[in-house]
CSV table of C-alpha atoms in Angstrom, one decimal:
chain,number,residue,atom,x,y,z
A,1,MET,CA,0.0,0.0,0.0
A,2,LYS,CA,2.8,2.4,1.0
A,3,ARG,CA,4.7,1.6,-2.2
A,4,ARG,CA,1.5,2.3,-4.3
A,5,LEU,CA,1.1,5.7,-2.5
A,6,ILE,CA,4.7,6.5,-3.3
A,7,ILE,CA,4.2,5.7,-7.0
A,8,VAL,CA,1.0,7.8,-7.1
A,9,PHE,CA,2.8,10.6,-5.4
A,10,ILE,CA,5.7,10.5,-7.9
A,11,ALA,CA,3.2,10.4,-10.8
A,12,CYS,CA,1.5,13.5,-9.4
A,13,LEU,CA,4.8,15.2,-9.1
A,14,CYS,CA,5.7,14.4,-12.7
A,15,THR,CA,2.3,15.6,-13.9
A,16,ALA,CA,2.7,18.8,-12.0
A,17,PHE,CA,6.2,19.3,-13.3
A,18,ALA,CA,5.0,18.7,-16.9
A,19,MET,CA,2.1,21.1,-16.3
A,20,GLY,CA,4.6,23.7,-15.0
A,21,GLN,CA,6.8,23.3,-18.1
A,22,LYS,CA,3.8,23.7,-20.4
A,23,LEU,CA,2.8,26.9,-18.6
A,24,GLN,CA,6.3,28.1,-18.9
A,25,VAL,CA,6.4,27.4,-22.7
A,26,ASP,CA,3.0,29.1,-23.1
A,27,GLY,CA,4.4,32.2,-21.3
A,28,LEU,CA,7.5,32.2,-23.6
A,29,ILE,CA,5.3,32.0,-26.7
A,30,ARG,CA,3.1,34.9,-25.5
A,31,GLU,CA,6.3,36.9,-25.2
A,32,HIS,CA,7.5,35.8,-28.6
A,33,ARG,CA,10.6,34.2,-27.1
A,34,TYR,CA,10.4,31.3,-29.5
A,35,SER,CA,14.0,30.2,-29.3
A,36,GLU,CA,13.7,29.6,-25.5
A,37,ALA,CA,10.3,27.9,-26.0
A,38,LEU,CA,11.8,25.7,-28.6
A,39,GLN,CA,14.7,24.6,-26.3
A,40,LEU,CA,12.3,23.8,-23.4
A,41,THR,CA,10.0,21.8,-25.8
A,42,THR,CA,13.0,19.9,-27.0
A,43,ILE,CA,13.9,19.0,-23.4
A,44,GLN,CA,10.4,17.8,-22.8
A,45,LEU,CA,10.6,15.6,-25.9
A,46,ARG,CA,13.7,13.9,-24.7
A,47,ALA,CA,11.7,12.8,-21.7
A,48,HIS,CA,8.6,12.1,-23.7
A,49,PRO,CA,9.7,11.0,-27.2
A,50,ARG,CA,6.3,9.7,-28.2
A,51,ASN,CA,4.3,12.8,-27.3
A,52,GLY,CA,2.5,14.0,-30.5
A,53,GLN,CA,1.4,17.2,-28.8
A,54,LEU,CA,5.0,18.2,-28.2
A,55,TYR,CA,6.0,17.5,-31.8
A,56,ALA,CA,3.1,19.6,-33.0
A,57,GLN,CA,4.1,22.4,-30.6
A,58,ARG,CA,7.7,22.3,-31.7
A,59,ALA,CA,6.7,22.2,-35.4
A,60,TRP,CA,4.7,25.4,-34.8
A,61,LEU,CA,7.8,27.0,-33.1
A,62,TYR,CA,10.1,26.0,-36.0
A,63,ARG,CA,7.7,27.5,-38.4
A,64,GLN,CA,7.7,30.8,-36.5
A,65,MET,CA,11.5,30.8,-36.5
A,66,GLY,CA,11.7,30.3,-40.3
A,67,GLN,CA,12.8,26.7,-40.2
A,68,PRO,CA,10.2,25.0,-42.4
A,69,GLY,CA,12.2,21.8,-43.0
A,70,MET,CA,12.4,21.1,-39.3
A,71,ALA,CA,8.8,21.9,-38.8
A,72,ILE,CA,7.7,19.4,-41.5
A,73,LEU,CA,9.9,16.7,-39.8
A,74,ASP,CA,8.1,17.3,-36.5
A,75,ILE,CA,4.7,17.2,-38.1
A,76,ASP,CA,5.6,13.8,-39.6
A,77,GLU,CA,6.4,12.7,-36.0
A,78,ALA,CA,3.2,14.1,-34.7
A,79,LEU,CA,1.3,12.1,-37.3
A,80,LYS,CA,3.1,8.9,-36.1
A,81,HIS,CA,2.0,9.7,-32.5
A,82,LEU,CA,-1.4,11.0,-33.3
A,83,SER,CA,-3.1,9.5,-30.2
A,84,SER,CA,-1.1,11.8,-27.9
A,85,SER,CA,-1.5,14.9,-30.1
A,86,ASP,CA,-4.1,17.6,-29.4
A,87,LEU,CA,-4.6,18.0,-33.2
A,88,THR,CA,-6.5,15.8,-35.6
A,89,ARG,CA,-4.8,14.1,-38.6
A,90,SER,CA,-6.7,16.6,-40.8
A,91,GLN,CA,-5.3,19.5,-38.9
A,92,LEU,CA,-1.8,18.2,-39.1
A,93,TYR,CA,-2.0,17.7,-42.8
A,94,HIS,CA,-3.4,21.2,-43.1
A,95,MET,CA,-0.5,22.6,-41.1
A,96,ARG,CA,2.0,20.8,-43.3
A,97,GLY,CA,0.2,22.0,-46.4
A,98,GLU,CA,0.6,25.6,-45.1
A,99,ILE,CA,4.3,25.2,-44.7
A,100,HIS,CA,4.8,23.5,-48.0
A,101,THR,CA,2.9,26.4,-49.6
A,102,GLU,CA,5.2,29.0,-47.8
A,103,VAL,CA,8.3,27.4,-49.3
A,104,GLY,CA,6.8,27.1,-52.8
A,105,MET,CA,6.4,23.3,-52.8
A,106,TYR,CA,3.0,23.5,-54.3
A,107,ILE,CA,2.5,19.9,-55.4
A,108,ASP,CA,3.3,18.7,-51.9
A,109,ALA,CA,1.0,21.3,-50.4
A,110,TYR,CA,-1.8,20.2,-52.8
A,111,ASP,CA,-1.4,16.6,-51.6
A,112,ASP,CA,-1.4,17.7,-48.0
A,113,PHE,CA,-4.6,19.7,-48.3
A,114,THR,CA,-6.2,16.8,-50.3
A,115,GLN,CA,-5.3,14.4,-47.5
A,116,ALA,CA,-6.7,16.9,-44.9
A,117,ILE,CA,-10.0,16.9,-46.8
A,118,GLU,CA,-10.0,13.1,-47.1
A,119,GLN,CA,-9.6,12.9,-43.3
A,120,ASP,CA,-12.3,15.6,-42.7
A,121,PRO,CA,-14.6,16.2,-45.7
A,122,HIS,CA,-16.3,19.0,-43.7
A,123,CYS,CA,-13.2,21.0,-43.3
A,124,ALA,CA,-14.1,24.3,-45.1
A,125,PRO,CA,-10.6,25.9,-44.4
A,126,CYS,CA,-9.0,22.9,-46.1
A,127,TYR,CA,-11.0,23.5,-49.3
A,128,ALA,CA,-10.3,27.2,-49.1
A,129,ARG,CA,-6.6,26.8,-48.8
A,130,ARG,CA,-6.5,24.3,-51.6
A,131,GLY,CA,-8.5,26.8,-53.6
A,132,ASP,CA,-5.8,29.5,-52.8
A,133,LEU,CA,-3.2,27.0,-54.0
A,134,ASN,CA,-5.1,26.4,-57.2
A,135,MET,CA,-5.3,30.1,-57.8
A,136,THR,CA,-1.5,30.4,-57.3
A,137,MET,CA,-0.9,27.6,-59.8
A,138,GLU,CA,-3.6,29.2,-62.1
A,139,TYR,CA,-5.8,26.1,-62.0
A,140,TYR,CA,-8.8,28.3,-62.1
A,141,PRO,CA,-11.6,25.6,-62.7
A,142,LEU,CA,-10.3,23.6,-59.7
A,143,ALA,CA,-10.1,26.8,-57.6
A,144,VAL,CA,-13.7,27.5,-58.4
A,145,ASP,CA,-14.8,24.0,-57.3
A,146,ASP,CA,-12.8,24.3,-54.0
A,147,TYR,CA,-14.1,27.7,-53.0
A,148,ALA,CA,-17.6,26.6,-53.9
A,149,GLU,CA,-17.3,23.6,-51.5
A,150,ALA,CA,-15.8,25.8,-48.8
A,151,LEU,CA,-18.8,28.2,-49.2
A,152,ARG,CA,-21.3,25.3,-49.2
A,153,LEU,CA,-19.9,24.2,-45.8
A,154,GLU,CA,-19.7,27.8,-44.4
A,155,SER,CA,-22.2,29.9,-46.3
A,156,TYR,CA,-21.9,32.7,-43.8
A,157,ASN,CA,-18.2,33.2,-44.6
A,158,SER,CA,-17.9,36.4,-46.7
A,159,GLU,CA,-14.2,35.9,-47.2
A,160,TYR,CA,-14.8,32.6,-48.9
A,161,ARG,CA,-17.4,34.2,-51.1
A,162,VAL,CA,-15.0,36.9,-52.1
A,163,GLU,CA,-12.3,34.3,-53.0
A,164,TYR,CA,-15.0,32.3,-54.9
A,165,ALA,CA,-15.8,35.4,-56.9
A,166,ARG,CA,-12.1,36.1,-57.6
A,167,ALA,CA,-11.7,32.5,-58.9
A,168,LEU,CA,-14.9,32.9,-61.1
A,169,LEU,CA,-13.5,36.2,-62.6
A,170,SER,CA,-10.2,34.4,-63.3
A,171,ASN,CA,-12.1,31.5,-64.9
A,172,GLY,CA,-14.1,33.9,-67.2
A,173,GLN,CA,-17.4,33.3,-65.3
A,174,LEU,CA,-18.0,37.1,-65.0
A,175,GLU,CA,-21.7,37.2,-64.4
A,176,GLU,CA,-21.5,34.5,-61.6
A,177,ALA,CA,-18.7,36.5,-60.0
A,178,ALA,CA,-20.7,39.7,-60.1
A,179,ALA,CA,-23.6,38.0,-58.4
A,180,GLN,CA,-21.4,36.7,-55.6
A,181,LEU,CA,-19.8,40.1,-55.1
A,182,GLN,CA,-23.1,41.9,-55.0
A,183,GLN,CA,-24.3,39.5,-52.4
A,184,VAL,CA,-21.2,40.2,-50.3
A,185,LEU,CA,-21.7,44.0,-50.5
A,186,ALA,CA,-25.4,43.7,-49.7
A,187,ASP,CA,-24.5,41.9,-46.5
A,188,ASP,CA,-21.3,44.0,-45.7
A,189,PRO,CA,-20.9,47.2,-47.7
A,190,GLY,CA,-17.5,47.7,-46.0
A,191,MET,CA,-16.0,44.6,-47.6
A,192,LEU,CA,-13.5,46.6,-49.7
A,193,GLU,CA,-11.9,43.7,-51.6
A,194,ALA,CA,-15.4,42.8,-52.9
A,195,LYS,CA,-15.8,46.4,-54.1
A,196,ARG,CA,-12.4,46.3,-55.9
A,197,LEU,CA,-13.3,43.0,-57.6
A,198,LEU,CA,-16.7,44.3,-58.7
A,199,ALA,CA,-14.9,47.3,-60.2
A,200,THR,CA,-12.7,44.8,-62.1
A,201,TYR,CA,-15.7,43.0,-63.3
A,202,HIS,CA,-17.0,46.2,-64.9
A,203,TYR,CA,-13.6,46.8,-66.5
A,204,LEU,CA,-13.7,43.3,-68.0
A,205,GLN,CA,-17.1,44.1,-69.3
A,206,ASP,CA,-15.7,47.2,-71.0
A,207,GLU,CA,-17.8,49.4,-68.7
A,208,VAL,CA,-14.8,51.6,-68.0
A,209,THR,CA,-16.5,54.6,-66.6
A,210,VAL,CA,-18.3,52.4,-64.0
A,211,TYR,CA,-15.0,50.8,-63.2
A,212,ILE,CA,-13.3,54.2,-62.7
A,213,ASP,CA,-16.0,55.5,-60.3
A,214,LEU,CA,-16.0,52.2,-58.2
A,215,TYR,CA,-12.2,51.9,-58.2
A,216,LEU,CA,-11.6,55.5,-57.1
A,217,SER,CA,-14.2,55.1,-54.3
A,218,TYR,CA,-12.4,51.8,-53.3
A,219,LEU,CA,-9.1,53.6,-53.1
A,220,GLN,CA,-10.4,56.4,-50.9
A,221,GLU,CA,-12.2,54.0,-48.5
A,222,TYR,CA,-9.1,51.8,-48.3
A,223,TYR,CA,-7.0,54.7,-47.3
A,224,GLU,CA,-9.5,55.8,-44.8
A,225,GLN,CA,-9.5,52.4,-43.2
A,226,HIS,CA,-5.8,51.5,-43.4
A,227,HIS,CA,-4.1,54.9,-43.5
A,228,LEU,CA,-2.0,53.5,-46.4
A,229,PRO,CA,-2.6,53.4,-50.2
A,230,SER,CA,-3.8,50.1,-51.6
A,231,GLU,CA,-1.1,48.0,-53.2
A,232,ALA,CA,-3.6,46.5,-55.7
A,233,ASP,CA,-2.7,46.7,-59.4
A,234,HIS,CA,-4.3,49.8,-60.9
A,235,LEU,CA,-6.1,49.0,-64.1
A,236,LEU,CA,-6.4,52.8,-64.2
A,237,TYR,CA,-3.0,52.8,-65.8
A,238,ALA,CA,-4.1,50.6,-68.7
A,239,ILE,CA,-6.8,53.1,-69.8
A,240,GLN,CA,-5.7,54.3,-73.2
A,241,ASP,CA,-8.7,55.5,-75.3
A,242,SER,CA,-9.3,59.3,-75.3
A,243,VAL,CA,-12.9,59.2,-74.1
A,244,SER,CA,-12.1,57.0,-71.0
A,245,TYR,CA,-9.0,59.1,-70.3
A,246,ARG,CA,-10.9,62.3,-70.3
A,247,TYR,CA,-13.5,60.7,-67.9
A,248,LEU,CA,-10.7,59.5,-65.7
A,249,SER,CA,-9.0,62.9,-65.7
A,250,ASP,CA,-12.3,64.6,-64.7
A,251,ALA,CA,-12.9,62.0,-61.9
A,252,LEU,CA,-9.4,62.5,-60.5
A,253,ASN,CA,-9.9,66.2,-60.6
A,254,GLN,CA,-13.1,65.8,-58.6
A,255,ARG,CA,-11.3,63.6,-56.0
A,256,ILE,CA,-8.4,66.0,-55.7
A,257,ASN,CA,-10.7,69.1,-55.3
A,258,HIS,CA,-12.9,67.4,-52.7
A,259,THR,CA,-10.3,65.7,-50.5
A,260,ASP,CA,-7.4,66.9,-48.4
A,261,GLY,CA,-4.4,65.6,-46.6
A,262,ASP,CA,-2.8,62.3,-47.6
A,263,ILE,CA,-5.8,61.1,-49.5
A,264,GLN,CA,-5.5,64.1,-51.8
A,265,VAL,CA,-1.7,63.4,-52.0
A,266,MET,CA,-2.6,59.8,-53.2
A,267,PHE,CA,-4.9,61.0,-55.9
A,268,ARG,CA,-2.4,63.6,-57.1
A,269,TYR,CA,0.2,60.9,-57.4
A,270,ILE,CA,-2.2,58.8,-59.4
A,271,ARG,CA,-3.1,61.7,-61.7
A,272,ALA,CA,0.6,62.5,-62.2
A,273,TYR,CA,1.3,58.9,-63.2
A,274,VAL,CA,-1.7,58.7,-65.5
A,275,ARG,CA,-0.6,61.9,-67.1
A,276,SER,CA,2.9,60.6,-67.6
A,277,LEU,CA,1.7,57.4,-69.2
A,278,ASN,CA,-0.4,59.5,-71.6
A,279,LYS,CA,2.7,61.7,-72.4
A,280,ASP,CA,1.2,64.8,-70.7
A,281,TYR,CA,4.5,65.5,-69.1
A,282,ALA,CA,3.8,69.2,-68.4
A,283,GLY,CA,0.6,68.3,-66.5
A,284,ALA,CA,2.3,65.5,-64.7
A,285,ASN,CA,5.2,67.7,-63.6
A,286,SER,CA,2.7,70.3,-62.4
A,287,ASP,CA,1.3,67.7,-60.0
A,288,LEU,CA,4.7,66.5,-59.0
A,289,SER,CA,6.1,69.9,-58.4
A,290,GLN,CA,3.2,70.7,-56.1
A,291,LEU,CA,3.8,67.6,-54.1
A,292,ILE,CA,7.5,68.4,-53.8
A,293,GLN,CA,6.9,72.1,-52.9
A,294,ASN,CA,4.4,71.1,-50.2
A,295,GLU,CA,6.8,68.6,-48.7
A,296,GLN,CA,4.4,65.8,-49.5
A,297,ASP,CA,6.9,63.7,-51.5
A,298,TYR,CA,7.5,61.4,-48.6
A,299,ASP,CA,9.5,58.7,-50.4
A,300,HIS,CA,11.1,61.0,-53.1
A,301,SER,CA,9.1,59.2,-55.8
A,302,ALA,CA,7.6,62.5,-57.1
A,303,LEU,CA,11.1,63.9,-57.5
A,304,GLU,CA,12.3,60.8,-59.3
A,305,MET,CA,9.2,60.8,-61.6
A,306,ARG,CA,9.7,64.5,-62.4
A,307,ALA,CA,13.3,63.9,-63.3
A,308,TYR,CA,12.3,61.0,-65.6
A,309,ASN,CA,9.6,63.2,-67.3
A,310,TYR,CA,12.2,65.9,-67.9
A,311,MET,CA,14.4,63.3,-69.6
A,312,GLN,CA,11.4,62.3,-71.9
A,313,THR,CA,11.1,65.9,-73.0
A,314,GLU,CA,14.9,66.4,-73.3
A,315,GLN,CA,15.1,69.0,-70.6
A,316,TYR,CA,18.4,67.6,-69.5
A,317,GLN,CA,19.5,70.4,-67.2
A,318,SER,CA,16.2,70.2,-65.2
A,319,ALA,CA,16.6,66.4,-65.0
A,320,LEU,CA,20.2,66.8,-63.9
A,321,THR,CA,19.1,69.1,-61.1
A,322,ASP,CA,16.4,66.7,-59.9
A,323,TYR,CA,18.6,63.6,-60.0
A,324,SER,CA,21.4,65.4,-58.1
A,325,ARG,CA,18.9,66.4,-55.5
A,326,LEU,CA,17.6,62.9,-55.3
A,327,ILE,CA,21.1,61.5,-54.8
A,328,THR,CA,21.6,64.0,-52.0
A,329,LEU,CA,18.4,62.8,-50.3
A,330,SER,CA,18.9,59.1,-51.1
A,331,PRO,CA,22.7,58.4,-51.7
A,332,ARG,CA,22.2,54.8,-52.6
A,333,ASN,CA,19.5,55.2,-55.1
A,334,THR,CA,21.0,53.5,-58.2
A,335,ARG,CA,18.3,54.6,-60.5
A,336,ALA,CA,19.2,58.2,-59.7
A,337,TYR,CA,22.8,57.7,-60.6
A,338,TYR,CA,21.8,56.0,-63.9
A,339,GLY,CA,19.3,58.7,-64.7
A,340,ARG,CA,21.9,61.4,-63.9
A,341,SER,CA,24.4,59.7,-66.2
A,342,LEU,CA,21.8,59.9,-69.0
A,343,ALA,CA,21.2,63.6,-68.3
A,344,HIS,CA,24.9,64.3,-68.4
A,345,ARG,CA,25.1,62.3,-71.7
A,346,GLY,CA,22.3,64.5,-73.1
A,347,LEU,CA,24.3,67.6,-72.2
A,348,PHE,CA,27.4,66.0,-73.8
A,349,GLU,CA,29.2,65.9,-70.4
A,350,ILE,CA,30.7,62.4,-71.0
A,351,ASP,CA,33.2,62.4,-68.2
A,352,GLU,CA,30.5,63.2,-65.7
A,353,ALA,CA,28.2,60.6,-67.2
A,354,ILE,CA,30.9,58.0,-66.8
A,355,SER,CA,31.7,59.1,-63.3
A,356,ASP,CA,28.0,58.4,-62.3
A,357,LEU,CA,28.1,55.0,-64.0
A,358,LEU,CA,31.3,54.1,-62.0
A,359,SER,CA,29.6,55.2,-58.8
A,360,LEU,CA,26.8,52.8,-59.7
A,361,THR,CA,29.2,49.9,-60.0
A,362,ARG,CA,30.3,50.5,-56.4
A,363,LEU,CA,26.7,50.7,-55.1
A,364,ASP,CA,25.1,47.6,-56.6
A,365,TYR,CA,27.0,44.4,-57.6
A,366,ASN,CA,24.1,43.3,-59.8
A,367,GLU,CA,24.0,46.6,-61.7
A,368,ALA,CA,27.8,46.7,-62.2
A,369,PRO,CA,28.1,44.7,-65.4
A,370,ASN,CA,25.6,46.9,-67.3
A,371,ALA,CA,27.1,50.1,-65.8
A,372,PHE,CA,30.6,49.1,-67.1
A,373,TYR,CA,29.1,48.3,-70.4
A,374,GLN,CA,27.3,51.7,-70.6
A,375,ALA,CA,30.5,53.4,-69.7
A,376,ALA,CA,32.3,51.5,-72.5
A,377,ARG,CA,29.7,52.7,-75.0
A,378,LEU,CA,30.3,56.3,-74.0
A,379,GLU,CA,34.0,55.8,-74.5
A,380,VAL,CA,33.3,54.2,-77.9
A,381,GLU,CA,31.3,57.3,-78.9
A,382,ARG,CA,34.3,59.4,-78.5
A,383,GLU,CA,36.6,56.8,-80.0
A,384,HIS,CA,38.5,56.0,-76.7
A,385,TYR,CA,38.7,52.3,-77.6
A,386,THR,CA,41.4,51.3,-75.2
A,387,GLN,CA,39.4,52.7,-72.2
A,388,ALA,CA,36.3,51.1,-73.6
A,389,ILE,CA,38.1,47.7,-73.6
A,390,ARG,CA,39.1,48.2,-69.9
A,391,TYR,CA,35.5,48.8,-68.9
A,392,LEU,CA,34.3,45.9,-71.0
A,393,SER,CA,36.9,43.6,-69.4
A,394,ARG,CA,35.5,44.6,-65.9
A,395,ALA,CA,32.0,43.8,-67.1
A,396,ILE,CA,33.1,40.4,-68.4
A,397,GLU,CA,34.8,39.6,-65.1
A,398,LEU,CA,31.4,40.1,-63.4
A,399,ALA,CA,29.3,38.5,-66.1
A,400,PRO,CA,31.5,35.9,-67.8
A,401,GLU,CA,28.6,34.1,-69.4
A,402,ASN,CA,27.4,37.2,-71.4
A,403,ALA,CA,28.3,36.5,-75.0
A,404,TYR,CA,27.3,40.0,-76.2
A,405,LEU,CA,30.0,41.6,-74.0
A,406,TYR,CA,32.7,39.5,-75.7
A,407,ARG,CA,31.4,40.3,-79.1
A,408,TYR,CA,31.3,44.1,-78.3
A,409,ARG,CA,34.8,44.0,-76.9
A,410,ALA,CA,35.9,42.2,-80.1
A,411,GLU,CA,34.6,45.1,-82.1
A,412,GLN,CA,36.7,47.5,-80.1
A,413,TYR,CA,39.8,45.3,-80.6
A,414,GLU,CA,39.1,45.5,-84.3
A,415,ALA,CA,38.9,49.3,-84.1
A,416,LEU,CA,42.4,49.2,-82.7
A,417,GLY,CA,43.6,46.8,-85.3
A,418,ASN,CA,44.2,44.0,-82.9
A,419,SER,CA,42.7,41.2,-84.9
A,420,ARG,CA,44.2,38.4,-82.8
A,421,MET,CA,42.4,39.6,-79.6
A,422,ALA,CA,39.2,40.3,-81.6
A,423,GLU,CA,39.2,36.7,-82.9
A,424,LEU,CA,39.6,35.3,-79.4
A,425,ASP,CA,36.6,37.3,-78.2
A,426,TYR,CA,34.5,36.3,-81.2
A,427,GLN,CA,35.4,32.6,-80.5
A,428,ALA,CA,34.4,33.0,-76.8
A,429,ALA,CA,31.1,34.6,-77.8
A,430,ASP,CA,30.4,31.7,-80.3
A,431,LEU,CA,31.1,29.1,-77.6
A,432,LEU,CA,28.8,30.8,-75.1
A,433,GLN,CA,26.0,30.9,-77.7
A,434,GLU,CA,26.3,27.2,-78.7
């Protein structure tokens, strides 16, 4: 009897100790101290190597720490010890599918979500996530089927309905998509993604003016809710015909005249970009100059766009001034150095243009081969073939697989009368192109 009491007492102590460790891990997770929580969970697993709950917990921690491979291994272990896990087999497959999706292993993720559905045919999130995956892989008919099933299981879920509509649009089922989106907005007028997709529907139906009104309304509401501009693709920028462009211009004028603060700034940026795309550089620069003058060019993109517009109209000195200012404000902006080199080139200031290109080579390793090549071209223009060869040699060192660089250097050797070196470069270019 006494021995039995001791065993029970020890068991209680172990249970209490394990409970204490769990509470400690939970506390570390709440404080986002994942590394410490992982270490403690690993210690627990050494004592309880068949505990599926601990494997699932550690898999979650590995995922938070950006170690998907280790997370997947632990999910596999949790599946082997399912009876002691606090997750179902379907939930574990779903979790593994999420991780496979994150690392781009889409076929494995598809298999995981399919197995999750087989284990639990009523798992609406499983269908929805497989639908997301089908959209990523552009399997639109399959995505339509999966979202439809998710929505059948959870008809109240407006997010599923929006994704169902998105898949229908992608699959060319425009009227069905519009019906779903109208139902979402009838139930929840604040569902902004539904409003954006409905605008897209009207664009696809060639109802461009309806699209413009809906989309500009969406942009304003999005900013009011999130205090940031939407990162959605603007089909506004694809509007080309003169009638639609005039309508868009008038609509943007109305928005700018009846808003203020950062919302007005957003619409002014859009108008400037639309004007630039339609080669109304003077109108675009008027907007951009106002943003710059009012200190509303928060990321210097207005200054960069204005410099670009000056280049399009061959106002090289104005472009040079803007690019120089941009480099002062953002010294590592490689586009500014490249733009300023072009402005110098337009002003026939070749030494200065080359100097900017060489600065670019020091700022960005990936840009360096093209910068050396552009510097070589400038030297060729003034018949400095020896210096051009030096720059081309530097470019080839950084991009030895680029056949064109060898061929271009061969031409400069020919200009110097060095046929032997030219022939070697031509041979190298031919070998690379085989």
